[in-house]
């Protein structure tokens, strides 16, 4: 690495002397600084300038002298992840330190790479930074002086502007600067919340959603909850749905979703079975009197039909067959429909009670139209049989998107769809079960914002997500990720200037996160607020050491569990 970029002279002693100010006290030929800017914050100078990343030379003794400062931002001066500032004309550039190494040609000198975050103007009287904005218009020249950023500087930079925002925690390393998310920018371009198991991901999701609900009590949020964790967190502010009260009519499924549920064959047979189902399904839909007078009815139209009608039509069509055609497709589809109709686990969707035209009511309760002060609906799909969970999520996601498309021209009611365990529903493999849900969620990621549908993805395995979905998320909130492949994926999705922050992802503590993208003015590391006990999701880990000391009542526990298990009730 060539260290001559900053124009340090031939002698190492002069190089050391050049920078050693605060610590060493040696007078050095450095340009006069304005009176109100303290020389004791001077820690080095710029030696190398490149587009986003540049390099600075720091004086180790100056950093040592500042490390005992009462101001936590100054005490961290020059460390990886800390902020420094450089003056260009009457503008201060703010940069984040990415890495450090010893400068081999001068004792007590450190070379550090920095990423420029943005710039702010200086108030003439106080020397404070104000009007901070992202991006850099003018770069400093090699030899420019580098100062430690103070908490007062950071307060100006991180202070939320007039846009609608929610405060979610404290900016690291300060004690009192609040980290905020700009709600419109975050929701307008989708967001992702990532973190390994046990880092506080569910609690963070609950915290952010609670704050948004407080800001917008008339909002419309749909949360798909595969483990039944969030009902506990939103019992006061949300409408809670599970298999007992969801009552989702089967006829709301489109043709592709019908195929996923009713067609069991694979390979060459599958296409034939789907053709048979398409023909019979259209006839069943046309039998409804809602269809009278409508000219354009397709297999996808959400028109109620009776399952018994569909079975009769399958039977009739099978009776018309000539001997050359096989009746196997009809038998397979009939068998599957009869099996699902008889199985009580599927009652929430295939019960005979769901034939009436309840579409408007169903959309109203799921999308909170009107919200009646409960802006979030938690849809607990943990009790849904695993073979149709994907279809249920697909129907809910597609209804969100279709509602947004067909309601254009009406007063707009944007909807936020939050998908927990997103890697289950948008897997990177593009064959096999669950393609309907993958397609619709990918489509929402790409086109949702045009129609007022926002997507929030929560996952512990970003590397298992379908290609490109993460890069569609404008705001990324990353907690600790232990897996190297996941870290690499997040790095690829994050903007260039945040690279220094990303390197600290494996070292984050619980309830700490890095936020970058549209929802924040510059990348920040935040220690999240503590959530009140009654607003937390039911996701705490069992304490083995404590629970394994308790005993008594096991026969009764087993009896109750077996009874629930057998009756498939909760």
Coordinates of C-alpha atoms in Angstrom, one line a residue, residues 192-196 423 426 428 458-467 470 478 481 483 485-490:
X192 CA -36.4 -5.7 5.4
X193 CA -35.6 -6.6 9.0
X194 CA -32.9 -9.2 9.3
X195 CA -31.2 -11.0 12.2
X196 CA -30.2 -14.4 13.4
X423 CA -37.5 -17.0 3.4
X426 CA -40.0 -16.3 -1.2
X428 CA -34.5 -18.9 -3.8
X458 CA -38.6 -10.2 8.4
X459 CA -36.2 -13.1 8.0
X460 CA -33.2 -14.8 9.7
X461 CA -31.9 -16.3 6.4
X462 CA -31.5 -13.5 3.9
X463 CA -29.4 -15.8 1.7
X464 CA -32.4 -18.1 1.2
X465 CA -34.5 -15.3 -0.2
X466 CA -35.2 -15.2 -3.9
X467 CA -32.6 -13.2 -5.9
X470 CA -33.7 -7.9 -0.9
X478 CA -29.9 -5.6 10.1
X481 CA -26.1 -12.2 11.5
X483 CA -23.8 -16.9 9.1
X485 CA -23.3 -16.3 3.7
X486 CA -26.1 -14.2 5.1
X487 CA -23.6 -11.3 5.9
X488 CA -22.4 -11.5 2.3
X489 CA -25.9 -11.2 1.0
X490 CA -26.7 -8.2 3.1

